[in-house]
PDB file of C-alpha atoms in Angstrom:
ATOM      1  CA  MET V1147       0.000   0.000   0.000  1.00 62.00           C
ATOM      2  CA  SER V1148       1.348   3.377  -0.970  1.00 77.00           C
ATOM      3  CA  PHE V1149       0.563   6.435   1.099  1.00 88.00           C
ATOM      4  CA  PRO V1150       0.334   9.973  -0.270  1.00 93.00           C
ATOM      5  CA  TRP V1151       3.507  12.047   0.061  1.00 94.00           C
ATOM      6  CA  HIS V1152       1.798  14.484   2.432  1.00 95.00           C
ATOM      7  CA  LEU V1153       1.246  11.717   4.988  1.00 96.00           C
ATOM      8  CA  TYR V1154       5.015  11.253   5.013  1.00 96.00           C
ATOM      9  CA  LEU V1155       5.364  15.014   5.397  1.00 97.00           C
ATOM     10  CA  MET V1156       3.148  14.837   8.476  1.00 98.00           C
ATOM     11  CA  ALA V1157       5.189  11.912   9.808  1.00 98.00           C
ATOM     12  CA  ALA V1158       8.438  13.830   9.284  1.00 98.00           C
ATOM     13  CA  MET V1159       6.957  16.854  11.050  1.00 98.00           C
ATOM     14  CA  TYR V1160       6.126  14.834  14.184  1.00 98.00           C
ATOM     15  CA  ILE V1161       9.436  12.970  14.162  1.00 98.00           C
ATOM     16  CA  PHE V1162      11.320  16.274  13.847  1.00 98.00           C
ATOM     17  CA  ALA V1163       9.220  17.862  16.622  1.00 98.00           C
ATOM     18  CA  GLY V1164       9.891  14.864  18.851  1.00 98.00           C
ATOM     19  CA  ILE V1165      13.637  15.021  18.244  1.00 98.00           C
ATOM     20  CA  MET V1166      13.589  18.721  19.129  1.00 98.00           C
ATOM     21  CA  HIS V1167      12.359  17.769  22.628  1.00 98.00           C
ATOM     22  CA  PHE V1168      15.789  16.224  23.169  1.00 98.00           C
ATOM     23  CA  ILE V1169      17.838  18.875  21.366  1.00 98.00           C
ATOM     24  CA  LYS V1170      16.138  21.898  22.991  1.00 97.00           C
ATOM     25  CA  PRO V1171      14.463  20.541  26.162  1.00 97.00           C
ATOM     26  CA  LYS V1172      14.655  23.903  27.970  1.00 94.00           C
ATOM     27  CA  MET V1173      12.417  25.453  25.322  1.00 92.00           C
ATOM     28  CA  TYR V1174       9.721  22.863  26.042  1.00 93.00           C
ATOM     29  CA  LYS V1175      10.145  22.979  29.831  1.00 93.00           C
ATOM     30  CA  ARG V1176       9.569  26.751  29.794  1.00 89.00           C
ATOM     31  CA  ILE V1177       6.100  26.325  28.342  1.00 91.00           C
ATOM     32  CA  MET V1178       4.951  23.483  30.597  1.00 92.00           C
ATOM     33  CA  PRO V1179       2.059  24.418  32.871  1.00 93.00           C
ATOM     34  CA  LEU V1180       3.087  24.572  36.515  1.00 90.00           C
ATOM     35  CA  TYR V1181       0.400  22.067  37.526  1.00 91.00           C
ATOM     36  CA  ILE V1182       2.008  19.328  35.398  1.00 93.00           C
ATOM     37  CA  PRO V1183       4.551  17.432  37.499  1.00 95.00           C
ATOM     38  CA  ASN V1184       8.106  16.431  36.543  1.00 97.00           C
ATOM     39  CA  HIS V1185       8.686  18.666  33.552  1.00 96.00           C
ATOM     40  CA  ASP V1186      11.905  16.876  32.552  1.00 97.00           C
ATOM     41  CA  LEU V1187      10.148  13.531  32.274  1.00 98.00           C
ATOM     42  CA  MET V1188       7.094  14.986  30.549  1.00 97.00           C
ATOM     43  CA  VAL V1189       9.197  16.737  27.894  1.00 97.00           C
ATOM     44  CA  LYS V1190      11.031  13.480  27.195  1.00 98.00           C
ATOM     45  CA  LEU V1191       7.829  11.415  27.139  1.00 98.00           C
ATOM     46  CA  SER V1192       6.085  13.832  24.799  1.00 97.00           C
ATOM     47  CA  GLY V1193       9.141  13.803  22.522  1.00 98.00           C
ATOM     48  CA  VAL V1194       9.186  10.004  22.460  1.00 98.00           C
ATOM     49  CA  ALA V1195       5.428   9.971  21.776  1.00 98.00           C
ATOM     50  CA  GLU V1196       5.817  12.317  18.812  1.00 98.00           C
ATOM     51  CA  ILE V1197       8.655  10.235  17.356  1.00 98.00           C
ATOM     52  CA  ILE V1198       6.801   6.921  17.792  1.00 98.00           C
ATOM     53  CA  LEU V1199       3.540   8.294  16.406  1.00 98.00           C
ATOM     54  CA  GLY V1200       5.352   9.852  13.447  1.00 98.00           C
ATOM     55  CA  ILE V1201       7.037   6.551  12.639  1.00 98.00           C
ATOM     56  CA  GLY V1202       3.717   4.742  13.120  1.00 98.00           C
ATOM     57  CA  LEU V1203       2.146   6.886  10.411  1.00 97.00           C
ATOM     58  CA  CYS V1204       4.521   5.259   7.901  1.00 96.00           C
ATOM     59  CA  ILE V1205       3.619   1.675   8.846  1.00 96.00           C
ATOM     60  CA  PRO V1206       0.304   0.548   7.329  1.00 95.00           C
ATOM     61  CA  ALA V1207      -0.640  -1.670  10.285  1.00 96.00           C
ATOM     62  CA  LEU V1208      -0.003   1.179  12.751  1.00 97.00           C
ATOM     63  CA  LYS V1209      -1.236   4.169  10.747  1.00 97.00           C
ATOM     64  CA  ASN V1210      -4.759   4.411  12.170  1.00 97.00           C
ATOM     65  CA  ILE V1211      -3.733   3.887  15.805  1.00 98.00           C
ATOM     66  CA  SER V1212      -1.001   6.498  15.288  1.00 98.00           C
ATOM     67  CA  ILE V1213      -3.599   8.915  13.928  1.00 98.00           C
ATOM     68  CA  TYR V1214      -5.781   8.460  17.000  1.00 98.00           C
ATOM     69  CA  GLY V1215      -2.666   8.871  19.163  1.00 98.00           C
ATOM     70  CA  ILE V1216      -1.774  12.116  17.392  1.00 98.00           C
ATOM     71  CA  ILE V1217      -5.286  13.487  17.845  1.00 98.00           C
ATOM     72  CA  LEU V1218      -5.197  12.587  21.555  1.00 98.00           C
ATOM     73  CA  MET V1219      -1.711  14.070  21.934  1.00 98.00           C
ATOM     74  CA  LEU V1220      -2.724  17.322  20.220  1.00 98.00           C
ATOM     75  CA  THR V1221      -5.776  17.522  22.481  1.00 97.00           C
ATOM     76  CA  VAL V1222      -3.554  17.223  25.554  1.00 95.00           C
ATOM     77  CA  PHE V1223      -1.120  19.770  24.084  1.00 94.00           C
ATOM     78  CA  LEU V1224      -3.979  22.295  24.071  1.00 95.00           C
ATOM     79  CA  LEU V1225      -3.287  22.602  27.817  1.00 93.00           C
ATOM     80  CA  VAL V1226       0.134  24.025  26.977  1.00 93.00           C
ATOM     81  CA  HIS V1227      -1.287  26.423  24.395  1.00 94.00           C
ATOM     82  CA  PHE V1228      -3.876  27.792  26.817  1.00 94.00           C
ATOM     83  CA  TYR V1229      -1.261  28.003  29.570  1.00 94.00           C
ATOM     84  CA  MET V1230       0.997  30.057  27.295  1.00 93.00           C
ATOM     85  CA  LEU V1231      -1.841  32.573  26.911  1.00 93.00           C
ATOM     86  CA  SER V1232      -2.185  32.903  30.697  1.00 91.00           C
ATOM     87  CA  SER V1233       0.769  35.231  31.365  1.00 86.00           C
ATOM     88  CA  GLU V1234       3.766  36.995  29.851  1.00 86.00           C
ATOM     89  CA  LYS V1235       6.178  34.563  31.533  1.00 84.00           C
ATOM     90  CA  ALA V1236       4.241  31.528  30.283  1.00 87.00           C
ATOM     91  CA  SER V1237       4.236  32.905  26.734  1.00 91.00           C
ATOM     92  CA  ALA V1238       8.017  32.406  26.507  1.00 86.00           C
ATOM     93  CA  GLY V1239       8.272  35.734  24.696  1.00 89.00           C
ATOM     94  CA  ILE V1240       6.010  34.682  21.826  1.00 92.00           C
ATOM     95  CA  PRO V1241       3.616  37.479  20.782  1.00 94.00           C
ATOM     96  CA  LYS V1242       0.057  36.938  21.963  1.00 94.00           C
ATOM     97  CA  TRP V1243      -1.370  37.082  18.429  1.00 95.00           C
ATOM     98  CA  ILE V1244       0.811  34.123  17.414  1.00 95.00           C
ATOM     99  CA  LEU V1245      -0.283  32.194  20.496  1.00 95.00           C
ATOM    100  CA  ILE V1246      -3.915  32.842  19.588  1.00 96.00           C
ATOM    101  CA  LEU V1247      -3.315  31.657  16.009  1.00 95.00           C
ATOM    102  CA  ARG V1248      -1.789  28.438  17.354  1.00 93.00           C
ATOM    103  CA  LEU V1249      -5.148  27.371  18.811  1.00 95.00           C
ATOM    104  CA  PRO V1250      -6.955  26.927  15.474  1.00 96.00           C
ATOM    105  CA  LEU V1251      -3.724  25.447  14.098  1.00 95.00           C
ATOM    106  CA  GLN V1252      -4.015  22.648  16.681  1.00 96.00           C
ATOM    107  CA  PHE V1253      -7.522  21.878  15.465  1.00 96.00           C
ATOM    108  CA  PHE V1254      -6.319  21.959  11.846  1.00 97.00           C
ATOM    109  CA  LEU V1255      -3.567  19.470  12.729  1.00 97.00           C
ATOM    110  CA  MET V1256      -6.160  17.224  14.384  1.00 97.00           C
ATOM    111  CA  TYR V1257      -8.345  17.397  11.289  1.00 97.00           C
ATOM    112  CA  TRP V1258      -5.351  16.770   9.018  1.00 96.00           C
ATOM    113  CA  ALA V1259      -4.527  13.591  10.956  1.00 97.00           C
ATOM    114  CA  TYR V1260      -8.177  12.476  11.033  1.00 97.00           C
ATOM    115  CA  TRP V1261      -8.400  12.949   7.260  1.00 96.00           C
ATOM    116  CA  TYR V1262      -5.889  10.104   6.742  1.00 95.00           C
ATOM    117  CA  LEU V1263      -8.130   7.517   8.375  1.00 93.00           C
ATOM    118  CA  ASN V1264      -9.728   7.078   4.932  1.00 82.00           C
ATOM    119  CA  PHE V1265      -6.454   6.181   3.178  1.00 81.00           C
TER     120      PHE V1265
END
């Protein structure tokens, strides 16, 4: 079974994002809500999840479960996006208008993943 090239683009995007959790962990720790425990572990776990789910998109037997995992992960990541809107410190210096635009982007990414369930 051959997948469309843009599914591989999505996979590469998540794998790259996951790798960045290990290259720039401080960037991710800065945006973690204070109520989430053990930021070091959570940054690593979320990075591993993104890498595994990205790879899973490229394996026909794992594609659909990876899609559901991505949608769930993006839903959980909404906590971070709302937290970043809560204060100047939480925003990590990102302009508020960009943070606001990231919210519909999350829903677009969820829809983009969901769209591949039919392939």
